[in-house]
PDB file of C-alpha atoms in Angstrom:
ATOM      1  CA  MET A   1       0.039   0.012  -0.005  1.00  0.00           C
ATOM      2  CA  ARG A   2       2.714   2.383   0.845  1.00  0.00           C
ATOM      3  CA  SER A   3       4.686   1.990  -2.301  1.00  0.00           C
ATOM      4  CA  SER A   4       1.651   2.455  -4.472  1.00  0.00           C
ATOM      5  CA  SER A   5       0.913   5.862  -2.532  1.00  0.00           C
ATOM      6  CA  SER A   6       4.480   6.925  -2.857  1.00  0.00           C
ATOM      7  CA  ALA A   7       4.324   6.110  -6.620  1.00  0.00           C
ATOM      8  CA  ALA A   8       1.065   8.147  -7.022  1.00  0.00           C
ATOM      9  CA  LEU A   9       2.809  11.241  -5.226  1.00  0.00           C
ATOM     10  CA  ILE A  10       5.821  10.931  -7.377  1.00  0.00           C
ATOM     11  CA  LEU A  11       3.631  10.886 -10.460  1.00  0.00           C
ATOM     12  CA  LEU A  12       1.441  13.763  -9.202  1.00  0.00           C
ATOM     13  CA  SER A  13       4.535  15.932  -8.532  1.00  0.00           C
ATOM     14  CA  LEU A  14       5.848  15.202 -12.139  1.00  0.00           C
ATOM     15  CA  LEU A  15       2.525  16.228 -13.605  1.00  0.00           C
ATOM     16  CA  MET A  16       2.226  19.451 -11.697  1.00  0.00           C
ATOM     17  CA  PRO A  17       3.617  22.579 -13.238  1.00  0.00           C
ATOM     18  CA  PHE A  18       6.943  23.712 -12.090  1.00  0.00           C
ATOM     19  CA  GLN A  19       6.680  26.654  -9.595  1.00  0.00           C
ATOM     20  CA  THR A  20       9.117  29.497 -10.024  1.00  0.00           C
ATOM     21  CA  ARG A  21      11.548  29.797  -7.057  1.00  0.00           C
ATOM     22  CA  ALA A  22      12.854  33.006  -5.863  1.00  0.00           C
ATOM     23  CA  MET A  23      16.356  34.122  -7.027  1.00  0.00           C
ATOM     24  CA  ASP A  24      19.189  32.547  -4.786  1.00  0.00           C
ATOM     25  CA  MET A  25      20.956  35.233  -3.032  1.00  0.00           C
ATOM     26  CA  LYS A  26      24.529  34.857  -1.370  1.00  0.00           C
ATOM     27  CA  VAL A  27      26.542  37.417   0.323  1.00  0.00           C
ATOM     28  CA  GLU A  28      30.230  37.189  -0.786  1.00  0.00           C
ATOM     29  CA  GLY A  29      32.230  39.915   1.045  1.00  0.00           C
ATOM     30  CA  GLU A  30      30.849  43.323   0.114  1.00  0.00           C
ATOM     31  CA  SER A  31      28.861  41.700  -2.803  1.00  0.00           C
ATOM     32  CA  VAL A  32      25.590  39.830  -3.047  1.00  0.00           C
ATOM     33  CA  VAL A  33      25.170  37.317  -5.892  1.00  0.00           C
ATOM     34  CA  LEU A  34      21.641  36.996  -7.228  1.00  0.00           C
ATOM     35  CA  SER A  35      20.873  34.104  -9.613  1.00  0.00           C
ATOM     36  CA  GLY A  36      17.893  32.228 -11.111  1.00  0.00           C
ATOM     37  CA  ALA A  37      14.357  33.201 -11.935  1.00  0.00           C
ATOM     38  CA  VAL A  38      12.729  36.346 -10.689  1.00  0.00           C
ATOM     39  CA  ASP A  39       9.534  35.338  -8.800  1.00  0.00           C
ATOM     40  CA  GLY A  40       8.558  38.626  -7.179  1.00  0.00           C
ATOM     41  CA  SER A  41       9.961  38.414  -3.641  1.00  0.00           C
ATOM     42  CA  GLU A  42      13.390  39.697  -4.551  1.00  0.00           C
ATOM     43  CA  CYS A  43      12.967  43.294  -3.533  1.00  0.00           C
ATOM     44  CA  THR A  44      12.001  42.361   0.066  1.00  0.00           C
ATOM     45  CA  ALA A  45      14.710  39.774   0.346  1.00  0.00           C
ATOM     46  CA  LEU A  46      17.434  42.042  -1.103  1.00  0.00           C
ATOM     47  CA  GLY A  47      16.249  44.850   1.220  1.00  0.00           C
ATOM     48  CA  ALA A  48      16.683  42.524   4.211  1.00  0.00           C
ATOM     49  CA  ILE A  49      20.285  41.723   3.253  1.00  0.00           C
ATOM     50  CA  LEU A  50      21.263  45.329   2.696  1.00  0.00           C
ATOM     51  CA  SER A  51      19.890  46.218   6.065  1.00  0.00           C
ATOM     52  CA  GLN A  52      22.287  43.536   7.716  1.00  0.00           C
ATOM     53  CA  ALA A  53      25.436  43.706   5.516  1.00  0.00           C
ATOM     54  CA  THR A  54      27.654  46.193   3.984  1.00  0.00           C
ATOM     55  CA  ILE A  55      27.114  45.653   0.310  1.00  0.00           C
ATOM     56  CA  ARG A  56      28.714  47.628  -2.549  1.00  0.00           C
ATOM     57  CA  THR A  57      28.006  45.443  -5.554  1.00  0.00           C
ATOM     58  CA  VAL A  58      25.222  43.295  -6.843  1.00  0.00           C
ATOM     59  CA  ILE A  59      26.355  40.479  -9.034  1.00  0.00           C
ATOM     60  CA  LEU A  60      23.704  39.100 -11.321  1.00  0.00           C
ATOM     61  CA  ALA A  61      24.368  35.616 -12.544  1.00  0.00           C
ATOM     62  CA  ASN A  62      22.351  33.455 -14.977  1.00  0.00           C
ATOM     63  CA  SER A  63      18.860  34.813 -14.835  1.00  0.00           C
ATOM     64  CA  GLY A  64      16.304  34.630 -17.518  1.00  0.00           C
ATOM     65  CA  GLY A  65      14.115  37.031 -15.672  1.00  0.00           C
ATOM     66  CA  GLY A  66      10.579  36.644 -14.628  1.00  0.00           C
ATOM     67  CA  ASN A  67       8.378  39.040 -12.560  1.00  0.00           C
ATOM     68  CA  ALA A  68       8.622  42.507 -14.056  1.00  0.00           C
ATOM     69  CA  ARG A  69       7.549  44.531 -10.993  1.00  0.00           C
ATOM     70  CA  ALA A  70      10.385  42.847  -9.016  1.00  0.00           C
ATOM     71  CA  GLY A  71      12.941  43.810 -11.612  1.00  0.00           C
ATOM     72  CA  TYR A  72      11.974  47.479 -11.415  1.00  0.00           C
ATOM     73  CA  CYS A  73      11.728  47.421  -7.655  1.00  0.00           C
ATOM     74  CA  VAL A  74      15.298  45.877  -7.250  1.00  0.00           C
ATOM     75  CA  GLY A  75      16.707  48.222  -9.788  1.00  0.00           C
ATOM     76  CA  ASP A  76      15.257  51.204  -7.941  1.00  0.00           C
ATOM     77  CA  LEU A  77      16.501  49.752  -4.681  1.00  0.00           C
ATOM     78  CA  ILE A  78      20.150  49.381  -6.021  1.00  0.00           C
ATOM     79  CA  ARG A  79      19.948  52.935  -7.244  1.00  0.00           C
ATOM     80  CA  GLU A  80      18.700  54.322  -4.139  1.00  0.00           C
ATOM     81  CA  ARG A  81      21.619  52.560  -2.195  1.00  0.00           C
ATOM     82  CA  GLY A  82      24.183  53.865  -4.694  1.00  0.00           C
ATOM     83  CA  LEU A  83      25.356  50.347  -5.512  1.00  0.00           C
ATOM     84  CA  SER A  84      27.190  48.833  -8.583  1.00  0.00           C
ATOM     85  CA  THR A  85      26.067  45.914 -10.729  1.00  0.00           C
ATOM     86  CA  VAL A  86      27.905  43.275 -12.597  1.00  0.00           C
ATOM     87  CA  ILE A  87      26.575  40.616 -14.878  1.00  0.00           C
ATOM     88  CA  ARG A  88      28.216  37.076 -14.986  1.00  0.00           C
ATOM     89  CA  GLY A  89      26.697  34.955 -17.519  1.00  0.00           C
ATOM     90  CA  ARG A  90      23.133  35.923 -18.833  1.00  0.00           C
ATOM     91  CA  CYS A  91      20.842  38.578 -17.228  1.00  0.00           C
ATOM     92  CA  ALA A  92      17.749  39.088 -19.257  1.00  0.00           C
ATOM     93  CA  SER A  93      14.083  40.621 -19.207  1.00  0.00           C
ATOM     94  CA  SER A  94      13.357  41.778 -15.580  1.00  0.00           C
ATOM     95  CA  CYS A  95      16.937  40.821 -14.407  1.00  0.00           C
ATOM     96  CA  SER A  96      18.013  43.675 -16.922  1.00  0.00           C
ATOM     97  CA  ARG A  97      16.074  46.268 -14.905  1.00  0.00           C
ATOM     98  CA  MET A  98      17.929  45.101 -11.795  1.00  0.00           C
ATOM     99  CA  TRP A  99      21.225  45.549 -13.614  1.00  0.00           C
ATOM    100  CA  LEU A 100      20.341  48.981 -14.944  1.00  0.00           C
ATOM    101  CA  GLY A 101      19.782  50.093 -11.362  1.00  0.00           C
ATOM    102  CA  GLY A 102      23.495  50.044 -10.807  1.00  0.00           C
ATOM    103  CA  VAL A 103      25.331  53.270 -10.580  1.00  0.00           C
ATOM    104  CA  GLU A 104      28.329  51.473 -12.242  1.00  0.00           C
ATOM    105  CA  ARG A 105      27.353  48.682 -14.693  1.00  0.00           C
ATOM    106  CA  THR A 106      29.613  46.156 -16.013  1.00  0.00           C
ATOM    107  CA  LEU A 107      29.606  42.830 -17.871  1.00  0.00           C
ATOM    108  CA  GLU A 108      32.250  40.311 -16.499  1.00  0.00           C
ATOM    109  CA  GLY A 109      33.763  38.228 -19.458  1.00  0.00           C
ATOM    110  CA  PRO A 110      33.259  37.504 -22.953  1.00  0.00           C
ATOM    111  CA  ASN A 111      30.063  35.576 -22.559  1.00  0.00           C
ATOM    112  CA  ALA A 112      28.259  37.915 -20.113  1.00  0.00           C
ATOM    113  CA  ARG A 113      25.304  39.517 -21.617  1.00  0.00           C
ATOM    114  CA  VAL A 114      22.321  41.662 -20.794  1.00  0.00           C
ATOM    115  CA  GLY A 115      18.969  40.797 -22.594  1.00  0.00           C
ATOM    116  CA  LEU A 116      16.458  43.528 -23.010  1.00  0.00           C
ATOM    117  CA  HIS A 117      12.743  43.633 -24.427  1.00  0.00           C
ATOM    118  CA  GLY A 118       9.556  45.075 -23.284  1.00  0.00           C
ATOM    119  CA  ASN A 119       7.095  43.728 -20.703  1.00  0.00           C
ATOM    120  CA  TYR A 120       4.726  41.082 -21.626  1.00  0.00           C
ATOM    121  CA  GLY A 121       1.441  39.540 -20.432  1.00  0.00           C
ATOM    122  CA  SER A 122       0.895  35.999 -19.592  1.00  0.00           C
ATOM    123  CA  ASN A 123       0.023  35.292 -23.235  1.00  0.00           C
ATOM    124  CA  GLY A 124       3.612  36.415 -24.271  1.00  0.00           C
ATOM    125  CA  ALA A 125       2.174  39.614 -26.069  1.00  0.00           C
ATOM    126  CA  LEU A 126       3.609  43.078 -25.356  1.00  0.00           C
ATOM    127  CA  LEU A 127       1.666  45.001 -22.709  1.00  0.00           C
ATOM    128  CA  ALA A 128       0.236  48.285 -24.041  1.00  0.00           C
ATOM    129  CA  ASP A 129       1.642  50.420 -21.498  1.00  0.00           C
ATOM    130  CA  ALA A 130       5.003  48.762 -21.394  1.00  0.00           C
ATOM    131  CA  PRO A 131       6.828  50.881 -24.089  1.00  0.00           C
ATOM    132  CA  GLN A 132       6.103  54.186 -22.345  1.00  0.00           C
ATOM    133  CA  ARG A 133       7.073  52.989 -18.934  1.00  0.00           C
ATOM    134  CA  LEU A 134      10.362  51.803 -20.331  1.00  0.00           C
ATOM    135  CA  ARG A 135      10.973  54.908 -22.131  1.00  0.00           C
ATOM    136  CA  THR A 136      10.541  56.788 -18.830  1.00  0.00           C
ATOM    137  CA  TRP A 137      12.386  54.447 -16.601  1.00  0.00           C
ATOM    138  CA  ILE A 138      15.461  53.352 -18.689  1.00  0.00           C
ATOM    139  CA  PRO A 139      16.969  56.881 -19.372  1.00  0.00           C
ATOM    140  CA  GLN A 140      16.753  57.663 -15.615  1.00  0.00           C
ATOM    141  CA  ARG A 141      19.053  54.830 -15.060  1.00  0.00           C
ATOM    142  CA  ALA A 142      21.144  54.774 -18.345  1.00  0.00           C
ATOM    143  CA  PRO A 143      21.046  58.470 -19.407  1.00  0.00           C
ATOM    144  CA  HIS A 144      23.395  57.733 -22.318  1.00  0.00           C
ATOM    145  CA  VAL A 145      21.215  54.966 -23.790  1.00  0.00           C
ATOM    146  CA  ASP A 146      20.819  54.989 -27.488  1.00  0.00           C
ATOM    147  CA  ARG A 147      17.286  56.037 -27.815  1.00  0.00           C
ATOM    148  CA  ALA A 148      16.849  54.442 -31.430  1.00  0.00           C
ATOM    149  CA  LEU A 149      17.902  51.043 -30.120  1.00  0.00           C
ATOM    150  CA  MET A 150      15.799  51.363 -27.015  1.00  0.00           C
ATOM    151  CA  GLU A 151      12.673  52.118 -29.140  1.00  0.00           C
ATOM    152  CA  GLN A 152      13.395  48.794 -30.926  1.00  0.00           C
ATOM    153  CA  TRP A 153      13.666  46.580 -27.929  1.00  0.00           C
ATOM    154  CA  VAL A 154      10.920  48.132 -25.858  1.00  0.00           C
ATOM    155  CA  ASN A 155       8.501  47.444 -28.888  1.00  0.00           C
ATOM    156  CA  LEU A 156       9.543  43.795 -29.687  1.00  0.00           C
ATOM    157  CA  PRO A 157       6.208  42.239 -30.293  1.00  0.00           C
ATOM    158  CA  SER A 158       6.362  39.018 -28.018  1.00  0.00           C
ATOM    159  CA  ASN A 159       8.563  37.684 -25.245  1.00  0.00           C
ATOM    160  CA  ASN A 160      10.222  35.340 -27.809  1.00  0.00           C
ATOM    161  CA  TRP A 161      12.266  38.294 -28.863  1.00  0.00           C
ATOM    162  CA  MET A 162      15.424  39.670 -27.083  1.00  0.00           C
ATOM    163  CA  MET A 163      18.044  42.278 -27.825  1.00  0.00           C
ATOM    164  CA  TYR A 164      21.436  41.159 -26.302  1.00  0.00           C
ATOM    165  CA  PHE A 165      24.413  43.306 -25.566  1.00  0.00           C
ATOM    166  CA  TYR A 166      27.825  41.955 -24.855  1.00  0.00           C
ATOM    167  CA  ASN A 167      31.151  43.665 -24.237  1.00  0.00           C
ATOM    168  CA  ASP A 168      32.127  43.266 -27.886  1.00  0.00           C
ATOM    169  CA  LYS A 169      28.793  42.807 -29.823  1.00  0.00           C
ATOM    170  CA  ALA A 170      25.150  42.897 -29.623  1.00  0.00           C
ATOM    171  CA  GLU A 171      22.287  40.850 -31.520  1.00  0.00           C
ATOM    172  CA  LEU A 172      18.739  40.810 -32.009  1.00  0.00           C
ATOM    173  CA  CYS A 173      17.174  37.204 -31.283  1.00  0.00           C
ATOM    174  CA  GLU A 174      13.852  35.649 -31.978  1.00  0.00           C
ATOM    175  CA  SER A 175      13.950  32.513 -29.951  1.00  0.00           C
ATOM    176  CA  ARG A 176      17.502  31.063 -30.842  1.00  0.00           C
ATOM    177  CA  ALA A 177      17.776  32.727 -34.334  1.00  0.00           C
ATOM    178  CA  CYS A 178      20.045  35.747 -33.845  1.00  0.00           C
ATOM    179  CA  THR A 179      21.035  38.510 -36.205  1.00  0.00           C
ATOM    180  CA  PRO A 180      24.222  40.689 -35.292  1.00  0.00           C
ATOM    181  CA  LEU A 181      23.671  44.497 -34.642  1.00  0.00           C
ATOM    182  CA  SER A 182      26.757  45.680 -36.525  1.00  0.00           C
ATOM    183  CA  GLY A 183      29.211  47.647 -34.583  1.00  0.00           C
ATOM    184  CA  ARG A 184      27.020  47.732 -31.377  1.00  0.00           C
ATOM    185  CA  THR A 185      28.201  46.771 -27.845  1.00  0.00           C
ATOM    186  CA  ALA A 186      26.817  47.237 -24.354  1.00  0.00           C
ATOM    187  CA  ARG A 187      29.172  50.275 -23.899  1.00  0.00           C
ATOM    188  CA  ASN A 188      28.300  52.202 -27.150  1.00  0.00           C
ATOM    189  CA  ALA A 189      24.624  51.533 -26.621  1.00  0.00           C
ATOM    190  CA  GLY A 190      24.838  53.571 -23.452  1.00  0.00           C
ATOM    191  CA  LEU A 191      24.039  50.672 -21.108  1.00  0.00           C
ATOM    192  CA  SER A 192      27.360  49.674 -19.370  1.00  0.00           C
ATOM    193  CA  THR A 193      29.481  52.267 -17.804  1.00  0.00           C
ATOM    194  CA  ARG A 194      32.836  50.483 -18.276  1.00  0.00           C
TER     195      ARG A 194
END
């Protein structure tokens, strides 16, 4: 009896949709490393860490994003505290809002990249008010942003699209098909500060 109940529980857990976990947050000296999906609890969790530890840098490592409100909130919190941000690996979607909160913003290594696009509903379609919100918010954090490029990424039609910026290149991707943006980098697009 017990083994059939256990088997049923295992089967049920495999059939249930995966729930998003909060970003993992680890303090390393005067840095805090955030990695993983953004579920909406990050602003409160980071605020608690900042109230207890001396943090100068927020390192964003391997996040495909998630909850848009949390991205804006963490970005605002980082800016209010005057912290720097660093990307290790991929930081996309709402994670990019966190990175843009940094007073100093860098990409660490040749594969580090920031992925930018608009804000999308649960159906993957661009939210009507998203482009205007981003047009206002992004230049407050990155005053030298290339406005023409920004217009392109804030209006990407669905969440399958992303504009990625690296230290030495940039590309526009739909799913996994990417087209280079000739001559563009995170620095000359006005996103990274060094």
